[in-house]
Coordinates of C-alpha atoms in Angstrom, one line a residue:
Chain N
M558 CA 4.5 -54.2 -25.7
S559 CA 2.3 -51.3 -26.4
I560 CA 1.6 -48.6 -23.1
A561 CA -0.5 -46.9 -25.2
L562 CA -4.1 -45.5 -23.5
D563 CA -6.9 -47.2 -24.8
F564 CA -9.4 -45.0 -25.0
D565 CA -12.1 -47.2 -26.7
N566 CA -11.8 -50.0 -23.8
G567 CA -14.9 -49.5 -21.9
S568 CA -13.6 -51.3 -18.4
L569 CA -10.8 -49.0 -18.3
V570 CA -13.3 -45.8 -18.5
A571 CA -15.6 -47.5 -16.1
K572 CA -13.1 -47.9 -13.5
R573 CA -11.9 -44.4 -13.6
K574 CA -15.2 -43.2 -13.5
L575 CA -15.6 -45.1 -10.4
K576 CA -12.3 -43.9 -8.6
N577 CA -13.4 -40.4 -9.8
S578 CA -16.7 -40.4 -7.9
I579 CA -14.8 -42.1 -5.0
F580 CA -12.4 -39.5 -4.6
K581 CA -15.3 -36.9 -5.1
V582 CA -17.5 -38.1 -2.5
G583 CA -14.7 -38.6 -0.2
M584 CA -13.7 -34.9 -0.5
I585 CA -17.3 -34.1 0.6
I586 CA -17.2 -35.8 3.1
L587 CA -14.0 -34.7 4.8
S588 CA -15.3 -30.6 3.8
I589 CA -18.7 -31.4 5.7
L590 CA -16.8 -32.8 8.5
T591 CA -14.5 -29.9 8.8
V592 CA -17.2 -27.5 8.6
S593 CA -19.5 -29.5 11.1
P594 CA -17.9 -28.2 14.2
I595 CA -18.3 -24.8 14.0
V596 CA -22.3 -25.3 12.9
L597 CA -22.5 -27.6 15.9
I598 CA -20.6 -25.2 18.1
I599 CA -23.3 -22.0 16.9
Y600 CA -26.1 -24.0 17.1
E601 CA -25.3 -25.5 20.5
L602 CA -25.1 -22.0 22.0
I603 CA -28.2 -20.3 20.2
V604 CA -30.2 -23.5 21.9
K605 CA -28.7 -23.3 24.9
G606 CA -27.8 -19.3 25.6
F607 CA -30.9 -17.5 23.4
R608 CA -33.1 -17.3 26.2
Q609 CA -30.7 -14.7 28.3
I610 CA -30.2 -12.6 25.6
N611 CA -32.9 -9.2 26.4
I612 CA -32.6 -6.2 27.3
D613 CA -31.2 -6.7 30.6
F614 CA -28.4 -9.0 29.4
F615 CA -27.1 -5.8 27.9
T616 CA -28.3 -3.3 30.8
Q617 CA -27.6 -4.8 34.0
N618 CA -24.8 -6.4 36.2
P619 CA -24.9 -10.4 36.7
P620 CA -27.3 -11.5 39.7
D621 CA -25.6 -13.1 42.7
T622 CA -26.1 -16.3 43.5
F623 CA -29.3 -16.4 45.5
E624 CA -31.2 -14.1 43.0
A625 CA -29.9 -16.5 39.9
M626 CA -30.6 -19.3 42.3
M627 CA -34.7 -18.2 42.8
A628 CA -35.7 -17.4 39.1
V629 CA -33.8 -20.9 38.3
S630 CA -36.1 -22.7 40.6
A631 CA -38.7 -21.1 39.8
G632 CA -38.4 -22.1 36.2
E633 CA -37.9 -18.4 34.7
V634 CA -34.9 -16.6 33.3
I635 CA -32.2 -15.5 35.1
P636 CA -32.1 -12.2 35.9
G637 CA -29.0 -9.4 35.4
G638 CA -26.7 -9.1 32.5
I639 CA -23.2 -9.0 31.3
L640 CA -23.1 -5.0 31.4
N641 CA -20.1 -5.3 33.7
G642 CA -17.9 -7.6 31.3
L643 CA -19.1 -6.3 27.9
T644 CA -17.9 -2.3 29.0
G645 CA -14.7 -4.0 30.7
T646 CA -14.2 -5.4 27.2
L647 CA -14.7 -2.6 25.1
L648 CA -12.0 -0.4 27.5
M649 CA -9.7 -2.8 27.1
V650 CA -10.0 -4.2 23.9
L651 CA -9.9 -0.4 23.5
M652 CA -6.4 0.6 24.9
A653 CA -5.2 -2.4 23.5
S654 CA -5.6 -0.7 19.9
V655 CA -4.6 2.4 21.1
I656 CA -1.1 1.0 22.0
A657 CA -1.1 -1.9 19.5
I658 CA -2.1 -0.3 16.4
P659 CA 0.4 2.8 16.3
V660 CA 3.1 0.4 16.9
G661 CA 2.5 -2.6 14.8
I662 CA 1.7 0.1 12.0
M663 CA 5.1 1.7 12.3
I664 CA 7.1 -1.8 12.6
G665 CA 4.9 -3.5 9.6
I666 CA 6.6 -0.1 7.5
F667 CA 9.9 -0.6 8.7
L668 CA 9.4 -4.4 7.9
Y669 CA 8.1 -3.2 4.3
E670 CA 10.9 -0.5 3.6
N671 CA 13.8 -2.7 4.7
P672 CA 13.5 -6.1 3.4
G673 CA 16.3 -8.3 3.4
K674 CA 18.4 -6.4 5.8
I675 CA 19.6 -8.7 9.0
Y676 CA 17.6 -6.0 11.5
S677 CA 14.6 -6.3 9.8
N678 CA 15.0 -10.2 9.5
I679 CA 15.5 -10.5 13.2
I680 CA 12.5 -8.0 14.4
R681 CA 10.4 -10.2 11.6
N682 CA 11.4 -13.3 13.3
L683 CA 10.9 -12.1 17.1
T684 CA 7.3 -10.9 16.1
E685 CA 6.6 -14.5 14.7
I686 CA 7.9 -15.9 17.8
L687 CA 5.7 -13.4 20.0
Q688 CA 2.8 -14.7 18.1
G689 CA 3.6 -18.3 19.7
V690 CA 4.2 -17.1 23.2
P691 CA 1.4 -19.0 25.0
S692 CA -1.3 -16.4 26.3
I693 CA -1.1 -17.0 30.0
V694 CA 2.8 -16.1 30.1
L695 CA 1.9 -12.9 28.4
G696 CA -0.4 -12.5 31.3
L697 CA 2.6 -13.1 33.7
I698 CA 4.7 -10.6 31.7
A699 CA 1.5 -7.9 32.1
Y700 CA 1.4 -9.0 36.1
L701 CA 5.3 -8.5 36.4
W702 CA 5.5 -5.2 34.4
V703 CA 2.1 -3.3 34.7
V704 CA 0.2 -4.7 38.0
K705 CA 2.9 -5.1 40.5
P706 CA 4.9 -1.8 39.9
I707 CA 2.9 0.8 38.3
T708 CA -1.0 0.1 39.1
G709 CA -0.3 -2.0 42.1
G710 CA -2.9 -4.3 41.9
Y711 CA -5.3 -5.5 39.3
S712 CA -6.1 -3.2 36.3
A713 CA -7.2 -2.7 33.2
L714 CA -4.4 -1.1 32.5
A715 CA -2.2 -4.6 32.8
G716 CA -5.2 -6.3 30.6
S717 CA -5.3 -4.2 28.3
V718 CA -1.2 -4.5 28.0
S719 CA -1.2 -8.2 27.6
L720 CA -3.7 -7.9 24.7
A721 CA -1.7 -5.3 23.0
I722 CA 1.2 -7.7 23.0
M723 CA -1.0 -10.2 21.9
M724 CA -2.6 -8.0 18.7
L725 CA 1.4 -6.7 17.9
P726 CA 2.4 -9.4 16.0
L727 CA -1.2 -10.1 13.8
I728 CA -1.0 -6.2 12.9
V729 CA 2.5 -6.1 12.2
R730 CA 2.5 -8.8 9.6
S731 CA -1.0 -7.6 8.1
T732 CA 0.8 -4.1 7.6
E733 CA 3.8 -5.5 6.1
E734 CA 2.1 -7.6 3.6
S735 CA -0.2 -5.1 2.7
M736 CA 2.2 -2.8 1.9
K737 CA 4.1 -5.0 -0.2
M738 CA 0.7 -5.3 -2.4
I739 CA 1.0 -1.5 -3.1
P740 CA 3.0 -1.1 -6.5
D741 CA 6.3 0.8 -6.5
T742 CA 4.9 2.7 -8.9
L743 CA 2.6 4.4 -6.3
K744 CA 5.7 5.4 -3.9
E745 CA 7.6 6.6 -7.0
A746 CA 4.7 9.1 -8.1
A747 CA 4.4 10.4 -4.7
Y748 CA 8.4 10.8 -4.5
A749 CA 8.6 12.5 -7.8
L750 CA 6.3 15.2 -6.4
G751 CA 8.8 16.0 -4.0
V752 CA 6.7 14.5 -0.9
P753 CA 9.1 14.1 2.2
Y754 CA 9.2 10.8 3.4
H755 CA 6.9 10.9 6.5
R756 CA 4.3 12.2 4.3
V757 CA 4.7 9.6 1.3
V758 CA 4.4 6.9 4.3
L759 CA 1.1 8.8 5.8
K760 CA -0.8 10.2 3.2
V761 CA 0.4 7.6 0.5
L762 CA 1.3 4.2 2.0
I763 CA -1.6 4.1 4.2
P764 CA -4.3 5.5 2.8
S765 CA -3.5 3.2 -0.1
S766 CA -3.6 0.3 1.8
F767 CA -6.4 0.8 4.5
G768 CA -8.2 -2.0 3.4
G769 CA -5.4 -4.8 4.5
L770 CA -4.5 -2.4 7.5
F771 CA -8.1 -2.5 8.7
T772 CA -8.4 -6.0 8.0
G773 CA -5.6 -6.8 10.1
I774 CA -6.7 -4.6 13.0
L775 CA -10.1 -6.2 13.2
L776 CA -8.9 -9.9 13.1
A777 CA -6.5 -8.9 15.8
V778 CA -9.2 -7.5 18.2
S779 CA -11.0 -10.8 17.1
R780 CA -8.3 -12.7 18.2
V781 CA -7.9 -11.1 21.7
I782 CA -11.6 -10.1 22.1
G783 CA -12.1 -13.6 23.3
E784 CA -8.7 -14.4 25.4
T785 CA -9.1 -15.5 29.1
A786 CA -6.4 -16.5 30.5
P787 CA -4.0 -13.5 30.5
L788 CA -7.4 -11.2 31.7
M789 CA -7.4 -13.8 34.9
L790 CA -3.5 -12.7 36.0
T791 CA -3.9 -8.9 35.3
T792 CA -7.6 -7.6 35.6
L793 CA -9.2 -10.5 37.6
G794 CA -12.6 -9.2 37.6
N795 CA -15.3 -6.9 38.9
P796 CA -18.9 -7.2 39.8
M797 CA -19.4 -3.6 38.6
V798 CA -19.1 -1.7 35.8
N799 CA -15.8 0.1 36.4
W800 CA -13.9 2.4 33.9
D801 CA -10.9 3.3 35.9
I802 CA -8.1 2.0 33.8
T803 CA -6.0 1.2 37.5
K804 CA -8.8 -0.7 39.0
P805 CA -9.7 -4.6 38.4
T806 CA -12.4 -4.8 35.7
S807 CA -14.5 -7.3 34.2
A808 CA -14.4 -8.4 30.6
M809 CA -16.6 -10.9 28.9
P810 CA -14.8 -14.3 28.9
L811 CA -14.0 -13.5 32.3
L812 CA -17.3 -13.5 32.9
I813 CA -18.1 -17.0 31.3
W814 CA -15.2 -18.1 33.7
E815 CA -17.2 -17.1 36.6
F816 CA -20.2 -18.3 35.9
Y817 CA -19.2 -21.5 34.9
N818 CA -17.8 -21.3 38.8
D819 CA -21.3 -20.8 39.8
P820 CA -23.7 -23.9 39.6
N821 CA -27.0 -21.5 39.5
M822 CA -25.5 -19.6 36.6
V823 CA -25.2 -22.0 33.8
D824 CA -28.1 -20.5 31.6
L825 CA -25.3 -17.1 31.5
I826 CA -22.7 -18.7 30.6
W827 CA -24.7 -19.9 26.9
G828 CA -25.6 -16.8 27.0
T829 CA -22.5 -14.7 27.2
S830 CA -20.7 -17.4 24.5
L831 CA -23.2 -17.0 22.1
F832 CA -23.0 -12.9 22.5
L833 CA -19.2 -13.2 22.3
M834 CA -19.5 -15.8 19.8
I835 CA -21.6 -13.6 17.0
F836 CA -19.7 -10.6 17.8
I837 CA -16.4 -12.5 16.6
L838 CA -18.5 -13.9 13.8
I839 CA -19.8 -10.6 12.5
I840 CA -16.0 -8.7 13.3
N841 CA -14.7 -11.5 11.3
L842 CA -17.3 -11.3 8.4
I843 CA -16.7 -7.3 8.1
S844 CA -13.1 -8.2 7.8
K845 CA -13.8 -10.6 5.1
Q846 CA -15.5 -8.0 3.5
I847 CA -13.2 -5.2 3.4
A848 CA -10.4 -6.9 2.7
A849 CA -12.5 -8.2 -0.9
K850 CA -13.7 -3.9 -1.7
K851 CA -10.2 -2.6 -1.0
K852 CA -8.1 -4.6 -3.3
I853 CA -5.6 -2.3 -5.6
N854 CA -5.5 -3.6 -8.4
Chain S
M389 CA 36.5 16.2 -24.0
A390 CA 34.5 17.4 -27.3
N391 CA 33.0 14.8 -28.8
K392 CA 32.0 15.8 -32.7
N393 CA 29.2 14.0 -32.5
I394 CA 27.6 15.4 -29.5
A395 CA 25.7 18.4 -30.4
Q396 CA 27.1 21.6 -27.9
I397 CA 23.5 23.8 -26.8
N398 CA 24.0 27.3 -25.6
N399 CA 22.6 28.3 -22.5
P400 CA 20.9 24.8 -21.3
I401 CA 18.7 25.0 -19.0
L402 CA 20.2 21.5 -18.0
S403 CA 23.7 19.7 -18.5
L404 CA 24.8 16.9 -17.8
E405 CA 28.3 16.8 -16.9
D406 CA 30.4 13.5 -16.7
L407 CA 27.6 11.8 -15.2
K408 CA 28.1 8.1 -14.3
I409 CA 25.1 5.7 -12.7
A410 CA 26.3 2.1 -11.4
Y411 CA 24.3 -0.1 -10.0
D412 CA 26.8 -1.8 -8.2
S413 CA 30.2 -1.5 -7.7
S414 CA 32.1 -2.4 -10.6
K415 CA 29.8 -2.1 -13.5
Y416 CA 28.1 1.6 -14.9
A417 CA 24.9 1.2 -16.6
V418 CA 26.0 4.8 -17.8
K419 CA 29.1 5.8 -18.8
G420 CA 30.4 9.3 -18.7
I421 CA 27.8 11.5 -20.7
N422 CA 28.3 15.1 -20.8
A423 CA 25.3 16.8 -22.8
G424 CA 23.1 20.4 -22.4
I425 CA 19.1 19.9 -22.5
K426 CA 18.2 23.2 -24.5
K427 CA 15.1 25.3 -22.9
E428 CA 11.5 25.0 -24.5
N429 CA 12.3 22.1 -26.5
I430 CA 11.7 18.5 -26.5
T431 CA 14.8 16.2 -26.6
A432 CA 14.4 12.9 -27.2
I433 CA 16.2 9.7 -25.8
M434 CA 16.3 6.6 -27.6
G435 CA 17.9 3.8 -27.5
P436 CA 17.8 -0.3 -27.5
S437 CA 16.6 -1.4 -23.8
G438 CA 19.1 -1.7 -21.1
C439 CA 21.3 1.4 -22.7
G440 CA 20.7 3.4 -19.8
K441 CA 18.3 5.7 -21.1
S442 CA 16.0 5.4 -18.6
T443 CA 18.8 5.1 -15.8
M444 CA 19.6 8.2 -16.7
L445 CA 16.4 10.4 -17.1
R446 CA 15.8 9.0 -13.3
A447 CA 18.5 10.3 -12.2
I448 CA 17.6 14.0 -13.1
N449 CA 15.2 14.0 -10.2
R450 CA 17.0 12.0 -8.2
M451 CA 14.5 8.6 -8.4
H452 CA 17.4 6.6 -7.9
E453 CA 17.9 7.6 -4.2
L454 CA 14.6 5.7 -3.1
Y455 CA 17.0 2.6 -4.3
P456 CA 19.9 1.9 -2.2
G457 CA 23.3 0.8 -3.7
I458 CA 22.5 2.7 -7.0
R459 CA 25.3 5.5 -7.4
T460 CA 25.1 8.6 -9.3
E461 CA 28.8 10.2 -10.2
G462 CA 29.2 13.6 -12.2
Q463 CA 27.0 16.1 -11.8
I464 CA 23.6 17.6 -13.3
K465 CA 23.1 21.2 -13.4
L466 CA 19.8 23.0 -13.5
N467 CA 20.2 26.9 -14.6
G468 CA 24.2 26.1 -13.5
E469 CA 23.4 24.5 -9.7
D470 CA 23.7 21.4 -9.2
I471 CA 20.8 19.3 -8.4
L472 CA 22.7 16.6 -6.9
K473 CA 23.6 19.0 -3.8
M474 CA 20.8 20.7 -3.8
D475 CA 17.8 19.3 -1.4
T476 CA 15.9 16.6 -3.1
I477 CA 12.5 17.5 -2.4
A478 CA 13.1 20.9 -4.2
V479 CA 14.6 19.2 -7.0
R480 CA 11.7 17.2 -7.3
R481 CA 9.5 20.5 -7.4
K482 CA 11.2 21.9 -10.2
I483 CA 11.7 18.9 -12.5
G484 CA 8.6 17.0 -13.2
M485 CA 8.2 13.6 -13.8
V486 CA 5.8 10.9 -15.6
F487 CA 6.3 7.2 -15.3
Q488 CA 6.0 4.6 -18.0
R489 CA 2.7 3.7 -16.7
P490 CA 0.0 5.8 -15.7
N491 CA 0.2 5.8 -11.8
P492 CA -2.5 8.5 -10.2
F493 CA -3.1 7.8 -6.6
P494 CA -6.3 5.3 -6.0
T495 CA -7.3 6.7 -3.1
M496 CA -7.7 10.2 -4.7
S497 CA -10.2 11.9 -6.9
I498 CA -9.5 13.4 -10.6
Y499 CA -9.6 16.9 -8.7
D500 CA -7.3 15.5 -5.7
N501 CA -4.8 13.6 -8.1
V502 CA -3.9 17.5 -9.9
I503 CA -3.4 19.4 -6.8
A504 CA -1.4 16.2 -5.2
G505 CA 1.5 17.7 -5.1
F506 CA 0.3 20.5 -2.8
K507 CA -2.0 18.1 -0.8
L508 CA 0.6 15.7 0.1
N509 CA 3.0 18.5 1.0
G510 CA 0.7 19.9 3.2
V511 CA 0.4 23.1 1.1
K512 CA -2.7 25.0 2.4
L513 CA -4.6 26.5 -0.9
K514 CA -7.9 28.4 -1.0
K515 CA -10.5 26.5 -2.9
A516 CA -10.3 29.4 -5.6
E517 CA -6.6 28.6 -5.7
K518 CA -7.2 25.2 -6.3
D519 CA -10.3 25.3 -8.5
E520 CA -7.6 27.7 -10.8
I521 CA -4.8 25.4 -10.7
V522 CA -7.0 22.0 -11.3
E523 CA -8.6 24.0 -14.6
R524 CA -5.4 25.1 -15.8
S525 CA -3.6 21.7 -15.5
L526 CA -6.1 19.3 -16.9
L527 CA -7.0 22.3 -20.1
D528 CA -2.8 22.0 -20.9
V529 CA -3.4 18.4 -20.8
A530 CA -6.5 19.1 -23.1
L531 CA -8.2 16.5 -20.6
W532 CA -10.6 19.7 -19.1
H533 CA -13.4 18.7 -21.0
E534 CA -12.8 15.1 -20.8
V535 CA -13.6 15.3 -17.1
K536 CA -14.7 18.6 -16.1
D537 CA -18.4 16.7 -15.0
T538 CA -16.7 14.0 -13.1
L539 CA -13.8 16.0 -11.0
H540 CA -14.7 14.3 -7.9
K541 CA -14.5 10.8 -9.1
K542 CA -11.7 8.6 -8.4
G543 CA -9.1 9.1 -11.1
T544 CA -8.6 5.6 -11.5
F545 CA -12.4 5.4 -13.5
L546 CA -10.6 6.6 -16.2
S547 CA -9.0 5.1 -19.2
G548 CA -5.3 4.6 -19.4
G549 CA -4.4 7.5 -21.6
Q550 CA -6.6 9.8 -19.7
Q551 CA -4.8 8.4 -16.6
Q552 CA -1.5 9.0 -18.1
R553 CA -2.3 12.6 -18.8
L554 CA -3.9 13.5 -15.7
C555 CA -0.8 12.2 -14.4
I556 CA 1.1 14.7 -16.9
A557 CA -1.1 17.5 -15.3
R558 CA -0.2 16.3 -12.1
A559 CA 3.8 16.8 -12.8
L560 CA 2.5 20.2 -14.1
A561 CA 0.2 21.7 -11.6
F562 CA 3.4 22.8 -9.6
K563 CA 4.8 24.6 -13.0
P564 CA 8.4 22.5 -13.0
E565 CA 11.1 24.0 -15.1
V566 CA 11.5 20.6 -16.6
L567 CA 9.3 17.9 -17.4
L568 CA 10.8 14.7 -17.6
L569 CA 8.9 11.3 -19.1
D570 CA 10.1 8.0 -19.2
E571 CA 8.6 6.0 -22.0
P572 CA 5.0 7.5 -21.4
T573 CA 3.2 6.0 -24.2
S574 CA 4.2 2.5 -24.1
A575 CA 1.5 1.3 -22.1
L576 CA -1.2 3.3 -24.1
D577 CA -3.0 2.2 -27.8
P578 CA -2.3 4.5 -30.8
I579 CA -5.1 7.3 -30.4
A580 CA -4.0 7.9 -26.6
T581 CA -0.3 7.8 -27.8
S582 CA -1.3 10.6 -30.6
K583 CA -3.2 13.0 -28.2
I584 CA -0.2 13.0 -25.3
E585 CA 2.4 13.9 -28.6
D586 CA 0.4 16.4 -29.6
L587 CA -0.1 17.6 -26.3
L588 CA 3.8 17.5 -25.5
V589 CA 4.2 19.4 -28.6
K590 CA 1.9 22.2 -27.3
L591 CA 3.4 22.3 -24.0
K592 CA 6.9 22.8 -25.5
K593 CA 6.1 26.9 -25.3
N594 CA 6.3 27.0 -21.7
Y595 CA 8.5 24.0 -20.6
T596 CA 11.5 22.1 -21.4
I597 CA 10.4 18.5 -22.2
V598 CA 12.8 15.1 -21.9
I599 CA 11.3 12.4 -23.3
V600 CA 12.8 8.8 -23.3
T601 CA 11.1 6.4 -26.1
H602 CA 11.4 3.0 -27.8
N603 CA 9.7 4.6 -30.5
M604 CA 12.0 6.1 -33.2
T605 CA 9.3 7.2 -35.3
Q606 CA 8.2 9.1 -31.7
A607 CA 11.4 11.0 -31.5
A608 CA 10.9 11.9 -34.9
R609 CA 7.6 13.5 -35.1
I610 CA 7.8 15.2 -31.6
S611 CA 11.8 15.8 -30.9
D612 CA 13.6 18.7 -31.8
Y613 CA 16.7 17.1 -30.0
S614 CA 17.5 13.8 -30.1
M615 CA 20.3 11.7 -27.9
F616 CA 21.4 7.8 -28.9
M617 CA 22.7 6.1 -26.2
Y618 CA 23.8 2.8 -26.7
L619 CA 25.7 0.7 -23.8
G620 CA 25.5 3.3 -21.3
E621 CA 27.0 5.6 -23.6
L622 CA 25.9 8.6 -25.4
V623 CA 26.6 7.8 -29.0
E624 CA 25.0 10.7 -31.0
Y625 CA 23.4 14.1 -30.1
D626 CA 21.7 16.5 -32.4
K627 CA 18.9 18.7 -34.0
T628 CA 16.3 15.1 -34.3
K629 CA 16.2 16.2 -38.5
N630 CA 20.1 15.8 -38.8
M631 CA 20.4 12.7 -36.8
F632 CA 17.4 11.1 -38.9
T633 CA 18.5 12.1 -42.0
N634 CA 22.1 12.2 -42.1
P635 CA 23.5 10.2 -38.6
V636 CA 26.9 10.4 -38.6
D637 CA 28.0 7.4 -36.5
Q638 CA 27.7 3.9 -37.8
R639 CA 25.9 2.3 -34.6
T640 CA 23.2 5.5 -35.1
E641 CA 22.5 4.7 -38.6
D642 CA 22.0 0.7 -37.6
Y643 CA 19.7 1.7 -35.0
L644 CA 18.0 4.1 -36.8
T645 CA 17.5 1.8 -40.2
G646 CA 16.2 -1.2 -37.9
R647 CA 19.2 -3.3 -38.2
F648 CA 19.1 -3.6 -33.9
G649 CA 17.5 -2.5 -31.5

């Protein structure tokens, strides 16, 4: 019995072509299903939220319920904006970065320099576990560590600490990965010039992997910028702009939650969500650009 | 332990005394080498793959210390002083090294690559001093006229051969006493290779050069002294002319005539 493939057999070839096209169509449908949520989300946000995006949106604090109600019943755009949330998010993400970036980069370099050691494996696994800790639990921890003993009340500092803990594992991981991309020969070149260890790290390793480090940082920022749960337990919110890190502070995701609880502020929910979404999207796009450009060959 | 196959060098700048290097506890990659390196000469180290020639060379500026687990025994003396007891950083400033693959710093310009040794060590130089070092070092490696108009471009834009000369210039900027080269032309084409060979012959007026090479004819062309290593031992060490015309050891002869390697 012959088991050779018969390529001249017309019906067999037609059958294969059919199978091929079914497979192709299936893949295309599944790909469309995968990308459609993001497209629909952006569509909904734009349709429902674009009316609120105006100059006041970035320069004013939120209106009170009465003002919002008057505007809604008159069919006008809700006055006021999200300045307190914008500044609060900026303040807290900045502080969280100041805490998490140096620590994360140093841990990442340590892991890269000591691969295979028992303590490196322990640290690596622990950071991975940290990444899986629910954000609300981190909020509780920051409440316990910062709100109660240090600031004696809800504060931007406590919020930053919880965000920093969330950023850490991402930065550690991306630092280690981008350090691994640096060829050993580059390190040897620096050592052969008699450069001491700390200067090799600061002047050769970090600049050479800058693209990777920066991408990791941006992704970590975009990850925490929309976090709500830990901030509820740590910074609470504030109707006014606040720059004092020991005082309760607002943030964009907190504002969305507050607007949600007020039936008169529906449009502001969409406006704020749209802006937050676009902001995160831009950060992601920038980090992709940098990652593509700064690759070491 | 005077071996008749090993040339005795008077007043060596570098001397290896019973040098042994092990990658793990039981197996030595370099098994007790005794040799002197003559000042302002080119000494070539030849041998088949895995004979320990690169391992030995890298011991001379203590590169092995970057990798835990590699053990170095014996003594390496630079002007009579044991470098294994000196400060690593001081050793590496006196003994420059050029690697197999050109490795300019990708984040730095050509100019900064030349003075990288100063920059990375945090040595502050005046602009005029920097200019002078860059020009002198690039002239030394015959690269100045090719790059003088593009000094502030990235070093990685140069061709492989130019990059390798840039790396030599970087090592020379410190005016080291000894320049170690680990198969510096193995990644280069013949024209780039011959440029580097000419350059090394010129440089030996002021520098002591030790070069590891796979390429016997290269050793014959440029070196004054040659070492032949086999399985971690120094089999023969003599003036290059003598070794290539009249090798003493059978293994050297077999290698040079291409019977193995």
